PDB file of C-alpha atoms in Angstrom:
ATOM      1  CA  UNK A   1      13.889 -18.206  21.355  1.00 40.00           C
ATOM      2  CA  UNK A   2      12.551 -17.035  24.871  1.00 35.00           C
ATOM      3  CA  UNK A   3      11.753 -13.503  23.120  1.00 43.00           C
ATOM      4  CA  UNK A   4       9.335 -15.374  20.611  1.00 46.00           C
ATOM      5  CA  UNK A   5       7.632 -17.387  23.270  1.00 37.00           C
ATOM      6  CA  UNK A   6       7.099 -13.446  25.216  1.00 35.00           C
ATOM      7  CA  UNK A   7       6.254 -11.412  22.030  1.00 46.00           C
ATOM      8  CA  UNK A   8       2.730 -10.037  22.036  1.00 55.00           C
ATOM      9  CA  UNK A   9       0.839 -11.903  19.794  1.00 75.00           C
ATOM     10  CA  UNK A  10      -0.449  -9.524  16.801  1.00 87.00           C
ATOM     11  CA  UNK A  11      -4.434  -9.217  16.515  1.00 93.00           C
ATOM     12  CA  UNK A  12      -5.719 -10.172  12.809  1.00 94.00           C
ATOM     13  CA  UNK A  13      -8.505  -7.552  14.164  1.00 95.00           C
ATOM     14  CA  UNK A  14      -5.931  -4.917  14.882  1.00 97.00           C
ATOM     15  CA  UNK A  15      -3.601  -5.935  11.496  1.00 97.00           C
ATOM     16  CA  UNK A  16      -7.511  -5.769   9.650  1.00 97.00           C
ATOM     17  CA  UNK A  17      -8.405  -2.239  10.884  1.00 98.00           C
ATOM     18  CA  UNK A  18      -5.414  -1.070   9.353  1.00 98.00           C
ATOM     19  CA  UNK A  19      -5.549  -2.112   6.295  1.00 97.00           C
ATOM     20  CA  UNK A  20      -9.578  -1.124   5.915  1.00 98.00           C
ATOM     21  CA  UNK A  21      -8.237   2.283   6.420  1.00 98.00           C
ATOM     22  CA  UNK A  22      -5.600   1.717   3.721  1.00 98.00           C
ATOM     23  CA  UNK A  23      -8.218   0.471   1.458  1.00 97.00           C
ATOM     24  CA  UNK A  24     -10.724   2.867   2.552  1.00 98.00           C
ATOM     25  CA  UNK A  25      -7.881   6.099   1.248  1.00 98.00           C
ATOM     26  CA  UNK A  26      -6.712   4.158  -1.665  1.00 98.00           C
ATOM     27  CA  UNK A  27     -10.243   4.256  -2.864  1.00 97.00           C
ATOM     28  CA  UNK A  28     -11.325   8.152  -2.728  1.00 98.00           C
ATOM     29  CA  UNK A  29     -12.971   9.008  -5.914  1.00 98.00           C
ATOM     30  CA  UNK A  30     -10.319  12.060  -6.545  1.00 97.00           C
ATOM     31  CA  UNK A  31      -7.778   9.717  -7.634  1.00 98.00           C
ATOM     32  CA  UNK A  32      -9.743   8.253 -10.131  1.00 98.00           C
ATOM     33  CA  UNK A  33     -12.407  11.037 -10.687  1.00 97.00           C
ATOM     34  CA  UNK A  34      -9.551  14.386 -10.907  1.00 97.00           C
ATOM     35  CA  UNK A  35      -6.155  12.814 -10.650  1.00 97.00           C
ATOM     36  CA  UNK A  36      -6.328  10.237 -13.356  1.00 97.00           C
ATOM     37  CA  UNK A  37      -5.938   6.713 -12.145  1.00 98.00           C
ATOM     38  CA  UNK A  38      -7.657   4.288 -14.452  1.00 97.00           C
ATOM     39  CA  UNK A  39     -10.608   2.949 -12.495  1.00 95.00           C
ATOM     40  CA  UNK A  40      -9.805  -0.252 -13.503  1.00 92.00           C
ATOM     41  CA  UNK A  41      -8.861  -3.752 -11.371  1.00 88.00           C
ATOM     42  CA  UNK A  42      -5.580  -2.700 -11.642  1.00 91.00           C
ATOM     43  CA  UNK A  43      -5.819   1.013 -10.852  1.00 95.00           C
ATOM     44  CA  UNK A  44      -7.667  -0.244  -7.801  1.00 93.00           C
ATOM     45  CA  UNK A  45      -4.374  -2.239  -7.144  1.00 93.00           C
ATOM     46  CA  UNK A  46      -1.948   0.496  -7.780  1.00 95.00           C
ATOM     47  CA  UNK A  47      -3.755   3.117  -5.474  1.00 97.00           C
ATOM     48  CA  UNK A  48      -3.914   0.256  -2.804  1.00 96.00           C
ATOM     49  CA  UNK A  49      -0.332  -0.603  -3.379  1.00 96.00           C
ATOM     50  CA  UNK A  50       0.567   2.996  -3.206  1.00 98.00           C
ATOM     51  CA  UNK A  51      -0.917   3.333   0.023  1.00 98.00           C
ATOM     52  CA  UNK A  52       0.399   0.163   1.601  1.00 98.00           C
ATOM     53  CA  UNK A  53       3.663   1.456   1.031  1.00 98.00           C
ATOM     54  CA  UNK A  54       3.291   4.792   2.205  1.00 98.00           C
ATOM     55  CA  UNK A  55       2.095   2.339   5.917  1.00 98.00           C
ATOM     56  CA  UNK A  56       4.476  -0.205   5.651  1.00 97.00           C
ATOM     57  CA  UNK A  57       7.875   2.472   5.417  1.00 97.00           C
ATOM     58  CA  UNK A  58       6.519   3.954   8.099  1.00 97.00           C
ATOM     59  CA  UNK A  59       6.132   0.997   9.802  1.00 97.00           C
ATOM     60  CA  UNK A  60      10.038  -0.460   8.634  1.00 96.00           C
ATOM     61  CA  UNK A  61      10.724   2.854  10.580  1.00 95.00           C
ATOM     62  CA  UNK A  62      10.080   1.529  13.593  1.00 94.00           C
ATOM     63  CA  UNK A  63      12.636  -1.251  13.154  1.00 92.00           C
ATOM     64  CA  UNK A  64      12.529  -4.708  14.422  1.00 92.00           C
ATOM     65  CA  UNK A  65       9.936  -4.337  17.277  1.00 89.00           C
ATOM     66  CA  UNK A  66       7.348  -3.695  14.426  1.00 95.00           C
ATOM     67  CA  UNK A  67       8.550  -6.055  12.160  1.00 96.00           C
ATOM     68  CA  UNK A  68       6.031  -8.958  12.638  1.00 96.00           C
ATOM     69  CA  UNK A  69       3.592  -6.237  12.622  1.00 97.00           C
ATOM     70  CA  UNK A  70       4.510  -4.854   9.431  1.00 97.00           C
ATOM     71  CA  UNK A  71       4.818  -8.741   8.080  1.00 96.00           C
ATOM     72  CA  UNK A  72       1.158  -9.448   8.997  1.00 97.00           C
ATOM     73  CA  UNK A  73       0.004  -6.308   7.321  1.00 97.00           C
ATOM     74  CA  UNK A  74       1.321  -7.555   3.827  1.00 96.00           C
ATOM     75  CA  UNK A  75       0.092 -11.043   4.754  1.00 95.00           C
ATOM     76  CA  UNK A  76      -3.668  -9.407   5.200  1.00 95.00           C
ATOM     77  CA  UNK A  77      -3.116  -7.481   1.795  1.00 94.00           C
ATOM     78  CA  UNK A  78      -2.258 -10.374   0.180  1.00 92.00           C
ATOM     79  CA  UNK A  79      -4.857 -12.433   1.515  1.00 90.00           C
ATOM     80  CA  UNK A  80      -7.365 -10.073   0.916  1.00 91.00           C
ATOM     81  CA  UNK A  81      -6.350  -9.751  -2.516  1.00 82.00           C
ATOM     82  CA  UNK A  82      -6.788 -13.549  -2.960  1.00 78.00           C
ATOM     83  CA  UNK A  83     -10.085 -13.570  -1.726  1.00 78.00           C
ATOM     84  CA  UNK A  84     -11.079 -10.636  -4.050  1.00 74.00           C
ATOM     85  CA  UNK A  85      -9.748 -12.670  -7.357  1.00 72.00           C
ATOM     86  CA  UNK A  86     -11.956 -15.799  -6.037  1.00 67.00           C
ATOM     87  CA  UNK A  87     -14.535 -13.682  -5.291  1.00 72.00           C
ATOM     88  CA  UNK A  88     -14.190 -12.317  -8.974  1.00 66.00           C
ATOM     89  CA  UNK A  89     -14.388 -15.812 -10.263  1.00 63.00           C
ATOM     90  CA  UNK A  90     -11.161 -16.155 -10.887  1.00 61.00           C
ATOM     91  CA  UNK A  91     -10.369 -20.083 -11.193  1.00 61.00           C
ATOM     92  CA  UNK A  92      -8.641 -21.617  -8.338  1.00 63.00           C
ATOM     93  CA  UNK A  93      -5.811 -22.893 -10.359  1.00 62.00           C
ATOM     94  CA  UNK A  94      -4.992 -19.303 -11.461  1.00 70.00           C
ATOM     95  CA  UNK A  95      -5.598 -17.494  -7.794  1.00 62.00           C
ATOM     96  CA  UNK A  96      -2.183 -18.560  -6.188  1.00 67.00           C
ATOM     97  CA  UNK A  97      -0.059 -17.783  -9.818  1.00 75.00           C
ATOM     98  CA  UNK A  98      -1.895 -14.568  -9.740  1.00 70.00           C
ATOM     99  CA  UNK A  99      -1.527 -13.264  -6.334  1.00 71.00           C
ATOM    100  CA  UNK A 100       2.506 -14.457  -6.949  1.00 81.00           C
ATOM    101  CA  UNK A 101       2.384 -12.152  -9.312  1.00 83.00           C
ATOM    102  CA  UNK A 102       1.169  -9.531  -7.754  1.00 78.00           C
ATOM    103  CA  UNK A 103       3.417  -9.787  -4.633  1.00 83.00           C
ATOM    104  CA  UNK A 104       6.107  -9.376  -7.305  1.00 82.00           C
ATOM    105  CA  UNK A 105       4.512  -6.439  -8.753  1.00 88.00           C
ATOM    106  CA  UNK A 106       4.437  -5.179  -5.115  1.00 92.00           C
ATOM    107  CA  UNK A 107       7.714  -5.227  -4.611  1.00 93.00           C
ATOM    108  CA  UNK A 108       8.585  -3.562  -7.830  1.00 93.00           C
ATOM    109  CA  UNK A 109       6.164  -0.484  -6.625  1.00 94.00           C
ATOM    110  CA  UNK A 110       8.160  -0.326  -3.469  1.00 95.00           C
ATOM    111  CA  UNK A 111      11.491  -0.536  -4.753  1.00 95.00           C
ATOM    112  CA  UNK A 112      11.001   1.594  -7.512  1.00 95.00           C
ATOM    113  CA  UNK A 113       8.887   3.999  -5.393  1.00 96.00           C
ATOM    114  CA  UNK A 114      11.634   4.180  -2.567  1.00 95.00           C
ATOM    115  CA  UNK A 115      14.162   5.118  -5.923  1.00 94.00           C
ATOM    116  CA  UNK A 116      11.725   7.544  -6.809  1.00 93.00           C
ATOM    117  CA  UNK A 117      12.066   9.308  -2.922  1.00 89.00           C
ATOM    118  CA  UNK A 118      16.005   9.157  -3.264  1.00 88.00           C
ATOM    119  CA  UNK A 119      15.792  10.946  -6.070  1.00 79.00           C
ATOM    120  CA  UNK A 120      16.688  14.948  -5.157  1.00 77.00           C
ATOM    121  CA  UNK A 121      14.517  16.171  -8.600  1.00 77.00           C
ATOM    122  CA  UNK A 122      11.290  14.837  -7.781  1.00 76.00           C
ATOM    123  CA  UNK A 123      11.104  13.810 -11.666  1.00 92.00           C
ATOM    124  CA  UNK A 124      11.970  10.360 -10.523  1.00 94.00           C
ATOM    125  CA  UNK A 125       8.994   9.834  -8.470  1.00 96.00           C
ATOM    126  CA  UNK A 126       7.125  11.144 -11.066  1.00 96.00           C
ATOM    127  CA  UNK A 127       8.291   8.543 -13.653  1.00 96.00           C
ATOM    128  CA  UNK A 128       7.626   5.605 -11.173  1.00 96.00           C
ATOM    129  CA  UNK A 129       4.055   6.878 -10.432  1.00 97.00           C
ATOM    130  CA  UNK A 130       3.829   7.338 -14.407  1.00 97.00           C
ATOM    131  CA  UNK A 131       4.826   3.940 -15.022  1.00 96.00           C
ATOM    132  CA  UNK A 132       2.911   1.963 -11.964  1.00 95.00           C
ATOM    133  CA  UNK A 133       0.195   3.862 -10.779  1.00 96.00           C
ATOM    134  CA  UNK A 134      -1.140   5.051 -14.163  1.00 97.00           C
ATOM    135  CA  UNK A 135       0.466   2.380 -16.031  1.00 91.00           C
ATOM    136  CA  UNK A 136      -0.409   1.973 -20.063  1.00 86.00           C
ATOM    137  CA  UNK A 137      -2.538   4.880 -19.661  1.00 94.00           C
ATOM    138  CA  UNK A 138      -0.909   8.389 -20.417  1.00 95.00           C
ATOM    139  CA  UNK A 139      -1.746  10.624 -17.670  1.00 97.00           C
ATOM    140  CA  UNK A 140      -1.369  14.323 -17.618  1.00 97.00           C
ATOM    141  CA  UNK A 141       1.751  15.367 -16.469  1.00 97.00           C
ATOM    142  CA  UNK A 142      -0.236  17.722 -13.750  1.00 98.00           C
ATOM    143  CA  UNK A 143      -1.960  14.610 -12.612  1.00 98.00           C
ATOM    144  CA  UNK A 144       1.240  13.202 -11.968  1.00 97.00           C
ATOM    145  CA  UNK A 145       2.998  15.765 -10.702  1.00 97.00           C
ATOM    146  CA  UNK A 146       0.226  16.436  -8.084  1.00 97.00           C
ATOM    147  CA  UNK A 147       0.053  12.413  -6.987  1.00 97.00           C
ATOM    148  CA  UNK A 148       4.070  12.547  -6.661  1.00 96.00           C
ATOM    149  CA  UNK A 149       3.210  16.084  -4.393  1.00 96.00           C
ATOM    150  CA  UNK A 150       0.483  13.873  -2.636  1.00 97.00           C
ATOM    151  CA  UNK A 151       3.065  10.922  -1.253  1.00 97.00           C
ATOM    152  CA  UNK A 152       5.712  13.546  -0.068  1.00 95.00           C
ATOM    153  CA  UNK A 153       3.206  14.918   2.001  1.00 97.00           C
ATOM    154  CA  UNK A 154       1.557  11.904   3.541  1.00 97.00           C
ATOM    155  CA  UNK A 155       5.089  10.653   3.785  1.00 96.00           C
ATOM    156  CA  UNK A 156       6.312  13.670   5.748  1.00 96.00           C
ATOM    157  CA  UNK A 157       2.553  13.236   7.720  1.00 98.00           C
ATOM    158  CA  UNK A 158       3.028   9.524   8.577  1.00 98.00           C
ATOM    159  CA  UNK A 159       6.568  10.116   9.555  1.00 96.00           C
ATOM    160  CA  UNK A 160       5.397  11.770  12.464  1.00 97.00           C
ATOM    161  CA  UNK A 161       2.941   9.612  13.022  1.00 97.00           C
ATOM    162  CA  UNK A 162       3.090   7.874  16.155  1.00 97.00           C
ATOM    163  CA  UNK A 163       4.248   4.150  15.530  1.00 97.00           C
ATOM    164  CA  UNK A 164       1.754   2.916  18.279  1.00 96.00           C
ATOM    165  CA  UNK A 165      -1.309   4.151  16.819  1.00 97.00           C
ATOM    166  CA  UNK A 166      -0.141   2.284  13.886  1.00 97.00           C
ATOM    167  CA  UNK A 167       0.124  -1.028  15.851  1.00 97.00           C
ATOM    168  CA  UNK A 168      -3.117  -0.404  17.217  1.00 96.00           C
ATOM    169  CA  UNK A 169      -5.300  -0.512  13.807  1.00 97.00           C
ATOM    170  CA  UNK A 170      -5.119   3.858  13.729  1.00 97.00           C
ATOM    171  CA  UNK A 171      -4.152   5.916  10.668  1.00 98.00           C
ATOM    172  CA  UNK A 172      -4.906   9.082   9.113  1.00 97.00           C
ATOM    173  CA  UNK A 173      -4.038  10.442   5.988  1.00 97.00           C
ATOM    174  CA  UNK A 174      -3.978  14.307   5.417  1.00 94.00           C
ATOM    175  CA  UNK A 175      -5.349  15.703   2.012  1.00 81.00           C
TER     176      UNK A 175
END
């Protein structure tokens, strides 16, 4: 209990920073423009997810020092994601099933995403990008090949990313 009462207290500011720069990748127009990703409300929310996850695994890396970090990071993304359906005009009644849902959908990115890395083929990356990233479209199989290419190498790039730049609002993704 005494360790809560000492923890740093996490800046929204900080925790905000971070995720702009998330939202800022997630939304180059090569994704959508050369790689394929429907430019659609949900493409938007596939290339964000994608990118959240490639943060928050680094962040899990850093174990349970980071934790709350990482925690407030997804709380943002959600929040932000709320605000966007309202802002849509989305009714109220719908916002909080919706965002539910999407938090599930979330989770199904990452789990079948951090499949996809255990995978020693690189096909089954592939087939979870194929089937959540582009998702009833039918990308070309280049397109996907080069977006599973694309998260091995920010992967490999944020693993060596310092874990304090993190915490302090910082990232940079390679191209």
């Amino acid at each position: 209990m005494l360790n809560r009462l000492f923890r740093k207290k996490i800046s929204e500011r900080t925790v905000a920073k971070l995720y702009g720069a998330i939202v800022e990748q997630a939304r180059q127009p090569v994704f959508f423009r050369d790689l394929g990703v429907p430019d659609t409300l949900e493409g938007r929310f596939e290339t964000i997810s994608l990118h959240a996850w490639l943060v928050m695994r680094r962040l899990a890396m850093g174990g349970p020092a980071v934790a709350d970090f990482n925690q407030a990071l997804f709380d943002f993304m959600f929040a932000d994601l709320d605000f966007n359906l309202r802002e849509l005009g989305a009714s109220d009644m719908k916002v909080g099933e919706r965002v539910k849902e999407l938090a599930s959908h979330y989770y199904g990115r990452v789990q079948a995403y951090d499949t996809g890395l255990a995978g020693t083929d690189g096909a089954t990356l592939e087939a979870a990008l194929d089937r959540n990233l582009y998702g009833s479209t039918l990308p070309e199989p280049e397109h996907v090949a080069a977006m599973a290419a694309y998260a091995r190498r920010q992967l490999a790039h944020l693993e060596a990313f310092p874990v304090e730049r993190l915490l302090a609002g910082d990232v940079t993704f390679i191209s």
